[in-house]
Short mmCIF file of C-alpha atoms and ligand atoms in Angstrom, two decimals:
data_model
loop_
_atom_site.label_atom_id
_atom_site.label_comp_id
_atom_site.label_asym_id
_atom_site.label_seq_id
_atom_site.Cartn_x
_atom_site.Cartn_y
_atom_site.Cartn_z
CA UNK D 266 6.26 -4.76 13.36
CA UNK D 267 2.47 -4.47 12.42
CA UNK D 268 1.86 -0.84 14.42
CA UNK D 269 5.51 0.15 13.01
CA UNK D 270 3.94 -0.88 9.19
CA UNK D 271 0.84 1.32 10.22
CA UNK D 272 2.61 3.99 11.30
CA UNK D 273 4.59 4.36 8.49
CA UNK D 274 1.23 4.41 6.58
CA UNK D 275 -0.21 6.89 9.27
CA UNK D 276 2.22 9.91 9.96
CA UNK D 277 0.73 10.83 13.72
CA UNK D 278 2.69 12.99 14.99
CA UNK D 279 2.26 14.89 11.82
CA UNK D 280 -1.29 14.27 11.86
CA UNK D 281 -1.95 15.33 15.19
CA UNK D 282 0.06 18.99 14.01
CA UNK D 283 -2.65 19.62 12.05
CA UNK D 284 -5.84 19.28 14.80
CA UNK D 285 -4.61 22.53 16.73
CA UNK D 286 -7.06 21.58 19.58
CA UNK D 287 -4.97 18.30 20.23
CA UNK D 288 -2.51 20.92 21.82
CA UNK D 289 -4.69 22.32 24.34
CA UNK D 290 -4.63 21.28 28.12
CA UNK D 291 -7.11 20.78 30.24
CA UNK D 292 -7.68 20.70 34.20
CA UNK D 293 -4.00 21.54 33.57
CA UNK D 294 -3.24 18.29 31.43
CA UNK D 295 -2.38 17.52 27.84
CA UNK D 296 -5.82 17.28 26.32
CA UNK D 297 -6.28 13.02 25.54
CA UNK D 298 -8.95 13.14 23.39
CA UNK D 299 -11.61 9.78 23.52
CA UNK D 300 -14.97 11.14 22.50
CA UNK D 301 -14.94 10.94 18.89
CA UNK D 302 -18.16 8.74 18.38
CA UNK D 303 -19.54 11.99 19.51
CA UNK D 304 -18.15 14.38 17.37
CA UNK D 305 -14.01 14.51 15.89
CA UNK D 306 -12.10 17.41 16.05
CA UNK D 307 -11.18 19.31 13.14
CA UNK D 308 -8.07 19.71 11.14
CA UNK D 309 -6.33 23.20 10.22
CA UNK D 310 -7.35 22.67 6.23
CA UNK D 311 -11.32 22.19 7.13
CA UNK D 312 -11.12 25.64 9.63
CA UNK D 313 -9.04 27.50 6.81
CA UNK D 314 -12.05 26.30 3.74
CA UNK D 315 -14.73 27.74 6.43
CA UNK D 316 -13.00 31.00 7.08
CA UNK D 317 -11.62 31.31 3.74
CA UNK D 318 -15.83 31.24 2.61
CA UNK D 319 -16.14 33.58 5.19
CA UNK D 320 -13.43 36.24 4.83
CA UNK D 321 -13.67 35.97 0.70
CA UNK D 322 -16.26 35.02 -1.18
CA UNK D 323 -19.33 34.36 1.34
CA UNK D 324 -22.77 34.93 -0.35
CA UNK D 325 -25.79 32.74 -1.17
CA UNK D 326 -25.83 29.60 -3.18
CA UNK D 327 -27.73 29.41 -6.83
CA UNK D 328 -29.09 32.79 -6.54
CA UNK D 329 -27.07 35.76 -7.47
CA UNK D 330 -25.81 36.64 -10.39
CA UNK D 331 -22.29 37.74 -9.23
CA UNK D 332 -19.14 36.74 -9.05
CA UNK D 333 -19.35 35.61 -4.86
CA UNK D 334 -22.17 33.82 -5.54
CA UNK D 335 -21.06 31.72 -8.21
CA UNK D 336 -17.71 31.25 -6.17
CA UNK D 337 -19.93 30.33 -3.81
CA UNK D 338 -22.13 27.97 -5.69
CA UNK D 339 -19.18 26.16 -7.41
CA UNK D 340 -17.95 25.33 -4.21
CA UNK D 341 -21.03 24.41 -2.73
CA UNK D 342 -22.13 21.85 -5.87
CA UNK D 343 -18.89 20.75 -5.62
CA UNK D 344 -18.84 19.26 -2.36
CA UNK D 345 -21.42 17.10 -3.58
CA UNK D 346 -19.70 15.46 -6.10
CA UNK D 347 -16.51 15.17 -3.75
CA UNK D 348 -19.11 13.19 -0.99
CA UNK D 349 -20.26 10.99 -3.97
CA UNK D 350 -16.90 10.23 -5.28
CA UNK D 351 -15.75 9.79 -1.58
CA UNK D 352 -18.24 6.87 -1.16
CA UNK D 353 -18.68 6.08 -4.69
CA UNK D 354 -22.08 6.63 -5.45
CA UNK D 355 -23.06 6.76 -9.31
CA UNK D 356 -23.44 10.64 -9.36
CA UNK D 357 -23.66 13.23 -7.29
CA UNK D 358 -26.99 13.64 -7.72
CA UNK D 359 -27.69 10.99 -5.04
CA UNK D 360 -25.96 13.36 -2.83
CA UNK D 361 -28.65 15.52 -0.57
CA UNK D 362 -26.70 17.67 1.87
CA UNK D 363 -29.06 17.91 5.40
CA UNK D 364 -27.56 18.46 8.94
CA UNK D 365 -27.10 15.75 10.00
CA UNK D 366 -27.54 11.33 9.74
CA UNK D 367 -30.65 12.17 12.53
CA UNK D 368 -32.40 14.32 9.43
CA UNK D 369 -30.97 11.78 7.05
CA UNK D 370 -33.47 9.21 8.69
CA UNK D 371 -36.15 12.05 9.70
CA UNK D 372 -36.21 12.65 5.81
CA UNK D 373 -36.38 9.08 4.44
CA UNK D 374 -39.14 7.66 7.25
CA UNK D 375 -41.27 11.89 5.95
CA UNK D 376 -40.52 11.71 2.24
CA UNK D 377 -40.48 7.41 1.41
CA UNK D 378 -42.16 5.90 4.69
CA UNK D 379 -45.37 8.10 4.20
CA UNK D 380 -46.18 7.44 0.32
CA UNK D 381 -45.09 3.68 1.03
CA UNK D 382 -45.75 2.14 4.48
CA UNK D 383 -49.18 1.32 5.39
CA UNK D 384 -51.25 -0.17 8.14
CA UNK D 385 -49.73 -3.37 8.47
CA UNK D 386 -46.56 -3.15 6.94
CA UNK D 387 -43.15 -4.13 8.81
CA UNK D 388 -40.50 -1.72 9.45
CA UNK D 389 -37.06 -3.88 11.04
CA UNK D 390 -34.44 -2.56 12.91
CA UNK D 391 -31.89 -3.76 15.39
CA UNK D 392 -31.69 -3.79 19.06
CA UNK D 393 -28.19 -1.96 18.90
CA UNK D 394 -29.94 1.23 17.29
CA UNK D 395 -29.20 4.50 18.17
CA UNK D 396 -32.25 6.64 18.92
CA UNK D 397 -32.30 8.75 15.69
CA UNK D 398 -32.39 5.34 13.99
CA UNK D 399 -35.97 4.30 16.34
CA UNK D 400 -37.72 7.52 16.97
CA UNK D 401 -38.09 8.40 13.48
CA UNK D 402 -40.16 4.47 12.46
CA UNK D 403 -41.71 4.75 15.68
CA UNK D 404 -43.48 8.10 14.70
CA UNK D 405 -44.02 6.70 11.11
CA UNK D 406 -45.01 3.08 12.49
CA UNK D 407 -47.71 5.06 14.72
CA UNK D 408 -48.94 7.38 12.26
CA UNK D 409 -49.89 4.47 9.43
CA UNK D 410 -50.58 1.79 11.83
CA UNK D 411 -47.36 -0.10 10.64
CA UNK D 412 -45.06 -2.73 12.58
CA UNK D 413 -41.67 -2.54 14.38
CA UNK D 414 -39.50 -5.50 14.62
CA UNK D 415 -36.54 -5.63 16.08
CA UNK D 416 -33.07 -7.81 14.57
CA UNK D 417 -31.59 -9.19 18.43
CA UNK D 418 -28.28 -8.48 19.54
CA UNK D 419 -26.57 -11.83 20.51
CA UNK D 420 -24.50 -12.92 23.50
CA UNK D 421 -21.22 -11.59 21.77
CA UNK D 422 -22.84 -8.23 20.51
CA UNK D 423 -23.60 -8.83 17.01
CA UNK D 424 -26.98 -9.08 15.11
CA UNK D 425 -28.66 -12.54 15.16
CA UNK D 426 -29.38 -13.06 11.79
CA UNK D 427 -31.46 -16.51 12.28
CA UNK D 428 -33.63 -13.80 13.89
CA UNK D 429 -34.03 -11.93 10.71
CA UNK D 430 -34.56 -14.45 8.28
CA UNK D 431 -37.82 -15.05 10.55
CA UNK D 432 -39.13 -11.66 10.55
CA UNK D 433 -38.34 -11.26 6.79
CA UNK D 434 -40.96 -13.99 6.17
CA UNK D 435 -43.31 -10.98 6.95
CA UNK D 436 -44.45 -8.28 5.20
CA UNK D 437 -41.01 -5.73 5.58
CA UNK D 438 -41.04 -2.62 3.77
CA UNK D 439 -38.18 -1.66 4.80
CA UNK D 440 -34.56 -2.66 6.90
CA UNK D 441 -33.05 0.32 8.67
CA UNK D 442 -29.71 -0.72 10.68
CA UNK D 443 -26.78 0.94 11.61
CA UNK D 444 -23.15 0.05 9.61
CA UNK D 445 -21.75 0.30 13.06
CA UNK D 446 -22.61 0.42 16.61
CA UNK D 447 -22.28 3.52 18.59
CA UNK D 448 -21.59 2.04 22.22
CA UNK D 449 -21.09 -2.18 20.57
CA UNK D 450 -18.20 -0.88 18.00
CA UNK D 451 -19.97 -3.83 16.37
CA UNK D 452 -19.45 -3.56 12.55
CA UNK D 453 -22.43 -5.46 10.63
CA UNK D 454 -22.54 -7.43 7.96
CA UNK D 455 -24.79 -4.96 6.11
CA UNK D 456 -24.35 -6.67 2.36
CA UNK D 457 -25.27 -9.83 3.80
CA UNK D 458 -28.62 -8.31 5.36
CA UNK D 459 -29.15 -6.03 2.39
CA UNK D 460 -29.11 -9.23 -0.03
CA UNK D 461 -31.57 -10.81 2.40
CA UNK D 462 -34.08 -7.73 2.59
CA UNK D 463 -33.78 -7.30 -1.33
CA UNK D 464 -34.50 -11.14 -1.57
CA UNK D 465 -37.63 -10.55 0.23
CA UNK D 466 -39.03 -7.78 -1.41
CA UNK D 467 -38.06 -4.57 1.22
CA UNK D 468 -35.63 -2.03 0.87
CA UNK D 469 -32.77 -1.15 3.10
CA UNK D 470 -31.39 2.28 5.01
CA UNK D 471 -27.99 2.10 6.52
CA UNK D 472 -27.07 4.22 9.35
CA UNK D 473 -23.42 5.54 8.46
CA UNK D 474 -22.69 7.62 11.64
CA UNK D 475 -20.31 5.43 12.79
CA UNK D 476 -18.82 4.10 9.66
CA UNK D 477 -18.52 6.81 7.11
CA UNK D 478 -15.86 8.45 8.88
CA UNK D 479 -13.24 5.20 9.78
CA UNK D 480 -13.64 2.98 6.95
CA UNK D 481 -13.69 2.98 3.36
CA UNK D 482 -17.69 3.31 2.02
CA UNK D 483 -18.53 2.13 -1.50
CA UNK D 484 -21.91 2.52 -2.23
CA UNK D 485 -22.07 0.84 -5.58
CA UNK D 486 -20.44 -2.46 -3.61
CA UNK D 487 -22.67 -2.34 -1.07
CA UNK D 488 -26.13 -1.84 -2.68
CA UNK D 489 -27.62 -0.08 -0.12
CA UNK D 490 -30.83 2.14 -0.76
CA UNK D 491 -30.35 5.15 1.07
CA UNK D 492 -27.03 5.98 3.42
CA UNK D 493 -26.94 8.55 6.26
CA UNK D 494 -23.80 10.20 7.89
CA UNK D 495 -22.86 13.41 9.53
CA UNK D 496 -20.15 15.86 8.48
CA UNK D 497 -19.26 16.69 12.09
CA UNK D 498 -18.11 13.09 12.90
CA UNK D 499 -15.49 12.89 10.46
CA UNK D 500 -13.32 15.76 10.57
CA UNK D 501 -16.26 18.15 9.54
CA UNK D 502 -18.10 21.06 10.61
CA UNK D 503 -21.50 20.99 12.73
CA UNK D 504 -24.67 21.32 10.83
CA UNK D 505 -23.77 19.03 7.83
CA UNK D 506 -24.96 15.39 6.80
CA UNK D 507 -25.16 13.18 3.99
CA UNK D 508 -28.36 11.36 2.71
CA UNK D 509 -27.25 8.96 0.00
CA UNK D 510 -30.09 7.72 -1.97
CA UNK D 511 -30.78 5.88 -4.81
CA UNK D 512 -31.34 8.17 -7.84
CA UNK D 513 -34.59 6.04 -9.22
CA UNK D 514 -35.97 6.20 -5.84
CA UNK D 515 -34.95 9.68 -4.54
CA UNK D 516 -36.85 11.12 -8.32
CA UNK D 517 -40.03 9.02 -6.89
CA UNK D 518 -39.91 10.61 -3.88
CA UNK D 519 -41.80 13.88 -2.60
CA UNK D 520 -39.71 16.42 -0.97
CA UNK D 521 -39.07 16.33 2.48
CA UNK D 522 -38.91 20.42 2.99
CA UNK D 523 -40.75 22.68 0.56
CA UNK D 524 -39.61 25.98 0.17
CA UNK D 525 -37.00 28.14 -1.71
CA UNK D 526 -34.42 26.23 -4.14
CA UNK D 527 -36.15 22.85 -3.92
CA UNK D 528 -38.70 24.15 -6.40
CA UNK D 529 -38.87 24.22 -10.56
CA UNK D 530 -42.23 26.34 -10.45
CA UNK D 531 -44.45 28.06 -8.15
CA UNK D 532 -47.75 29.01 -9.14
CA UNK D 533 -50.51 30.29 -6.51
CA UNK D 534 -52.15 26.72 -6.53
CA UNK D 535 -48.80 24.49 -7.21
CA UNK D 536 -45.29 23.84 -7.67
CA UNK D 537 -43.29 21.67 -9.34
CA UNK D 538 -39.25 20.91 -8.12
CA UNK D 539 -36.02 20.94 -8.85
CA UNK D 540 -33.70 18.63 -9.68
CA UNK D 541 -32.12 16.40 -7.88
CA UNK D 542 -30.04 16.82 -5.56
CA UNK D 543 -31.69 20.52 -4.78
CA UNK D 544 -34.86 19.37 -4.63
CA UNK D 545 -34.45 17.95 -1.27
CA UNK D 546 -32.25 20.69 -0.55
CA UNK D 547 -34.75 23.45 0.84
CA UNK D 548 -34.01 27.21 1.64
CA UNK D 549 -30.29 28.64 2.07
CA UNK D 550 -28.43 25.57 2.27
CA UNK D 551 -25.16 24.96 5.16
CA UNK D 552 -22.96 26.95 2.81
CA UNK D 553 -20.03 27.30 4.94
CA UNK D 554 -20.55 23.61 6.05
CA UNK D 555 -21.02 21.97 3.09
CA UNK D 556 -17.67 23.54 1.92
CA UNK D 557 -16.04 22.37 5.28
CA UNK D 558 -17.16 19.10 4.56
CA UNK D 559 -15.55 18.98 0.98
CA UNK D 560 -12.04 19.67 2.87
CA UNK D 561 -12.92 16.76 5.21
CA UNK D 562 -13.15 14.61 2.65
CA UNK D 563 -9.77 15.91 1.05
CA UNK D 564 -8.00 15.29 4.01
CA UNK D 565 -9.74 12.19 4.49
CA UNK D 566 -9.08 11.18 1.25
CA UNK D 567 -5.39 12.26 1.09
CA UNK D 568 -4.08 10.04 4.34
CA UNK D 569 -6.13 7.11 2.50
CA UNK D 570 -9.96 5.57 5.08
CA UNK D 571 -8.17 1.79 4.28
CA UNK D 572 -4.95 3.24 6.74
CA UNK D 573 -7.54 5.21 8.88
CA UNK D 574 -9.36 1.69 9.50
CA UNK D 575 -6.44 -0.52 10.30
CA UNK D 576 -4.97 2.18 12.19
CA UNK D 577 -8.15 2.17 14.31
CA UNK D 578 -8.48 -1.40 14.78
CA UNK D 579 -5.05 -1.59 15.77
CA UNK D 580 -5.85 1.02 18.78
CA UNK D 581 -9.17 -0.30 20.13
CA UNK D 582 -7.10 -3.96 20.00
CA UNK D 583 -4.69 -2.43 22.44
CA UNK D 584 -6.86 -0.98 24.79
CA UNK D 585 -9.41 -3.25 24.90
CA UNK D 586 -6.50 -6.23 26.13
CA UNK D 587 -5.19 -3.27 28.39
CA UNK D 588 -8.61 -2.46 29.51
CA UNK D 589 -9.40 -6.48 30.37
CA UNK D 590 -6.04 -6.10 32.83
CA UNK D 591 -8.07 -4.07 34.85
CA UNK D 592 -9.69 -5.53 37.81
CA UNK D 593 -14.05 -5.31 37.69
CA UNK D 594 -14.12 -4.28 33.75
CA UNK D 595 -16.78 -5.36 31.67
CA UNK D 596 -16.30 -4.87 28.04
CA UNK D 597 -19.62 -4.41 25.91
CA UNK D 598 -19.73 -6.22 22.34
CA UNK D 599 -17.32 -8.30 20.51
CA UNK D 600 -14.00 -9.16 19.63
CA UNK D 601 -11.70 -6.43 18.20
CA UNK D 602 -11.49 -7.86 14.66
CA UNK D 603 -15.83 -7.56 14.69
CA UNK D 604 -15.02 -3.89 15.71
CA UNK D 605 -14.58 -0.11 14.85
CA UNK D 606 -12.54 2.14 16.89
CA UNK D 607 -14.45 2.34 20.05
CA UNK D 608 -14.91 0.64 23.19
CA UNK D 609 -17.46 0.80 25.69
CA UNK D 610 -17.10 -0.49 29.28
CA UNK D 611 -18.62 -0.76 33.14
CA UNK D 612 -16.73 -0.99 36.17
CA UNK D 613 -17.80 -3.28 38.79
CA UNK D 614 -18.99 -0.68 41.93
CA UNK D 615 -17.91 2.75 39.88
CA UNK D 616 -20.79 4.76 37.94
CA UNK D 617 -19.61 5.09 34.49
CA UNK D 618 -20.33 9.36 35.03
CA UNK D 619 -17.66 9.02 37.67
CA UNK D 620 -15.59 7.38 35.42
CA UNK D 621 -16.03 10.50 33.22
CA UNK D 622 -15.79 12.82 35.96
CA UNK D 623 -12.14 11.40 36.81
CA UNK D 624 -10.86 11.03 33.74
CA UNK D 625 -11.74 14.81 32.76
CA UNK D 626 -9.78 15.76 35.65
CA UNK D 627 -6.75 13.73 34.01
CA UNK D 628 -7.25 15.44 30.58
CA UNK D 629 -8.81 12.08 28.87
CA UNK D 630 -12.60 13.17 27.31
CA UNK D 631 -14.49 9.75 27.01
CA UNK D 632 -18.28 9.57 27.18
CA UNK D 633 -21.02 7.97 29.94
CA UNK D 634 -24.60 7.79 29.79
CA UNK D 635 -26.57 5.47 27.57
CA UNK D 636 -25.22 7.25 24.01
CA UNK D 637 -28.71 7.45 22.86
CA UNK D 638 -29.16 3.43 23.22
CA UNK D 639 -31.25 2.98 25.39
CA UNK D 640 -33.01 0.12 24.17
CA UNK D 641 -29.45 -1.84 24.32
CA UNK D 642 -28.63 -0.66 27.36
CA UNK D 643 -31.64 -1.80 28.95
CA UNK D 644 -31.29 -4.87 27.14
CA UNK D 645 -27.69 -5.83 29.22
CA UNK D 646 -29.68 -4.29 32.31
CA UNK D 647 -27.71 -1.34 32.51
CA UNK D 648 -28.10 2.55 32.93
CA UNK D 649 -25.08 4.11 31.78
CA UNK D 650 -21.36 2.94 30.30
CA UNK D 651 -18.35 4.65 29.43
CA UNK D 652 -16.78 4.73 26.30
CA UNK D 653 -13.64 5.40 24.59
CA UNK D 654 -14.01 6.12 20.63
CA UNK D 655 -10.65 6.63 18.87
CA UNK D 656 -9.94 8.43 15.25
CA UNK D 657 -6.54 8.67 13.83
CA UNK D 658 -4.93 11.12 15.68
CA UNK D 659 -5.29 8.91 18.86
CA UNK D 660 -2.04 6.84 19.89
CA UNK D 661 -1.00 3.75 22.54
CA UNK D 662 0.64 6.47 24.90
CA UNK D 663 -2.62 8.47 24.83
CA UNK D 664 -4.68 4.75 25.75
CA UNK D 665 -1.95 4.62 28.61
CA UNK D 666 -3.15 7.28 30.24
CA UNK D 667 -6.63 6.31 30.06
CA UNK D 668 -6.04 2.91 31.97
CA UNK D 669 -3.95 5.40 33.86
CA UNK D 670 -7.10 7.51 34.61
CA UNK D 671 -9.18 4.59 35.28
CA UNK D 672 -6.91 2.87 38.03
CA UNK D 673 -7.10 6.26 39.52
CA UNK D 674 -10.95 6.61 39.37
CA UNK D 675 -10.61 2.69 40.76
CA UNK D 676 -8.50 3.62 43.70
CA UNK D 677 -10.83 6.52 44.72
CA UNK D 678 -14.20 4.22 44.60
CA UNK D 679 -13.72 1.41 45.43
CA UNK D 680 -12.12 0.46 49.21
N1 C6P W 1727 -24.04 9.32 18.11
C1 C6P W 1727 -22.63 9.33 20.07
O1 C6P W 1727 -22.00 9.90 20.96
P1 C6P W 1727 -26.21 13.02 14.63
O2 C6P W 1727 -26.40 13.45 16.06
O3 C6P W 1727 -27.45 13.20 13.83
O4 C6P W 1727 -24.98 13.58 14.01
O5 C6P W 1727 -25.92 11.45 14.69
C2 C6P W 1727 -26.90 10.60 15.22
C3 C6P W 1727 -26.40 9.19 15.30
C4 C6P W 1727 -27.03 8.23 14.54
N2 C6P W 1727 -26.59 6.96 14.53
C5 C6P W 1727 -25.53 6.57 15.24
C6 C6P W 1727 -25.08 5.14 15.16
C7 C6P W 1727 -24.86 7.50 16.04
O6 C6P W 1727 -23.80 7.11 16.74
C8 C6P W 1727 -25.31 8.83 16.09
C9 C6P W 1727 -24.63 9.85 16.97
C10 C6P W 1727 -23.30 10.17 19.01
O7 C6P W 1727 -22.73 8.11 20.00
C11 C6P W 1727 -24.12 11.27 19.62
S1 C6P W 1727 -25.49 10.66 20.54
#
């Protein structure tokens, strides 16, 4: 009854008419395609805005004074204010368009860490990270002789919060953790932890790669200082992201880039810079991206993220009680109600890159390899896992032949 409510909600079958790649075969099979933590495929109305910037009014952003580049422009600035109505951020000045959440980060731990962490200070993240969400603090931590601590990832696969109620006690400048886990599918309680990090003084970063794009996002709700997600993951070109940031906070800080458009005034000796959002918006901006985004969010928008959610949760229930039928599987992190739409695994005596290599043979794309967790993996002792990440063209047949694919890869391993 539930999946026939959803479904009414959800049209698939139109929905998957309008990803033209979901028709394509592969090794001679329908295409089934599970590697959408990675990057989601893209719908007919987001290739049509890119060529249609392209093939009729392509020229640079808030320079020329003609008629292609204000097309241009218009479309450009508007994107912004489509991204900040999309998560409901005050204005869409808090919008900064970079390439990608990785930059996002790069750009808050450059522009914020430097004028505000020093020798001493505590920087926290979690042990379910993914590497763009370390590296960044590592290289700031190192550079001003500042501290890393790290939230623990509990039996189940969610954040031990007794853990951070310690380390708060110390000096924290800031709490950097991601909405939801790229190989866990753990979604954490991020209002909870930002009212605890505001309680003690430090500010917070959420890392939006895996959330942005499946769920609803309300900025204003919650209170987060700065937001990173990338176009590319849901339903967007390449080469786009999103830093949200708070507007009395993003006027504070220096730019990240200096250059073209990010400036007021140049003199030989000094400049002064733009407003915001452009100010952080250096050189000839993703033009064609930034556009393709803006139809993302339309589409987005127009099927509804509360449908795309449920939908999603619905899906990863299913195959993670179809998965646990299978003999040898270990699933990673929690319960499907704790969960986004993915689901990583092991198989007892089967590398997880065989897994892969099977499965592609069958037509189903999943992923293997430590996702850029490292840290976690190493923490559950392993090398690799496979995962299956789901968006809302996915469906229960399509998760059939996955278990399908894995019983094969099964039968050829093990004896
Ligand atoms: N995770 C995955 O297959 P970029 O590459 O900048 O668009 O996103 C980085 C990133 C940051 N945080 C989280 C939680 C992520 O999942 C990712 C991207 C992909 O899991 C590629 S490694």
């Amino acid at each position: 009854m539930l999946e026939m409510e959803i479904c009414k909600k959800l049209d698939i079958e139109k929905i998957r008419r309008d990803f033209p790649i979901l028709k394509r075969e592969v090794h001679g099979k329908q295409l089934v395609y599970l590697d959408n933590a990675a990057t989601s495929q893209k719908p007919e109305s987001v290739i049509q805005a890119i060529s249609e910037y392209y093939r009729t009014y392509n020229a640079n952003t808030h320079r020329g004074v003609h008629l292609l580049s204000e097309e241009a422009t218009d479309k450009y600035e508007y994107a912004h204010r489509k991204v900040a109505k999309f998560i409901n951020a005050k204005s869409y000045k808090e919008i900064i368009f970079v390439r990608n959440t990785t930059e996002a980060i790069n750009l808050v731990a450059y522009s914020w860490g430097r004028a505000n962490v020093s020798k001493g200070d505590t920087i926290v993240l979690s042990e379910m990270e993914h590497h763009s969400n370390i590296v960044p603090w590592q290289l700031l931590a190192k550079e001003k002789g500042a501290n890393l601590e790290y939230i623990e990832v509990d039996d189940t696969g969610c954040l031990n919060l007794d853990s951070l109620d310690n380390i708060l006690s110390r000096d924290v400048k800031l709490v950097s953790i991601a909405h939801m886990s790229n190989v866990l599918g753990t979604i954490n309680p991020v209002e909870l932890i930002i009212e605890k990090a505001h309680n003690a003084g430090a500010l917070v970063m959420i890392d939006g790669a895996q959330s942005a794009a499946h769920m609803p996002i309300d900025m204003q709700k919650i209170g987060c200082d700065f937001y990173a997600f990338s176009g590319h993951k849901m339903a967007g070109p390449t080469g786009i992201g999103v830093l949200y940031g708070r507007k009395s906070l993003l006027e504070q800080m220096d730019p990240f880039l200096g250059g073209g458009d990010m400036i007021l005034e140049v003199k030989l000796t000094e400049s002064t810079w733009n407003d915001l959002p452009w100010k952080f918006e250096a050189g000839t901006p993703s033009i064609a991206q930034g556009i393709g985004l803006g139809a993302a969010i339309d589409y987005l928008t127009e099927i509804g993220m509360d449908a795309i959610h449920e939908y999603e949760q619905e899906i990863v229930s299913y195959a993670m009680s179809e998965l646990l039928n299978i003999d040898g599987i270990e699933i990673l992190g929690p319960s499907s109600e704790l969960r986004g739409g993915l689901v990583s695994f092991s198989l007892k005596d089967v590398h997880p890159h065989d897994i892969a290599s099977i499965l592609d043979m069958e037509g189903v794309a999943i992923r293997a390899g430590h996702h850029c967790a490292q840290p976690l993996h190493d923490k559950y002792g392993l090398g690799a896992s496979a995962r299956a990440s789901f968006y809302l063209y996915n469906t229960k047949d399509e998760v059939d032949l996955l278990i399908n694919a894995i019983n094969k890869a099964k039968g050829i391993f093990t004896f």
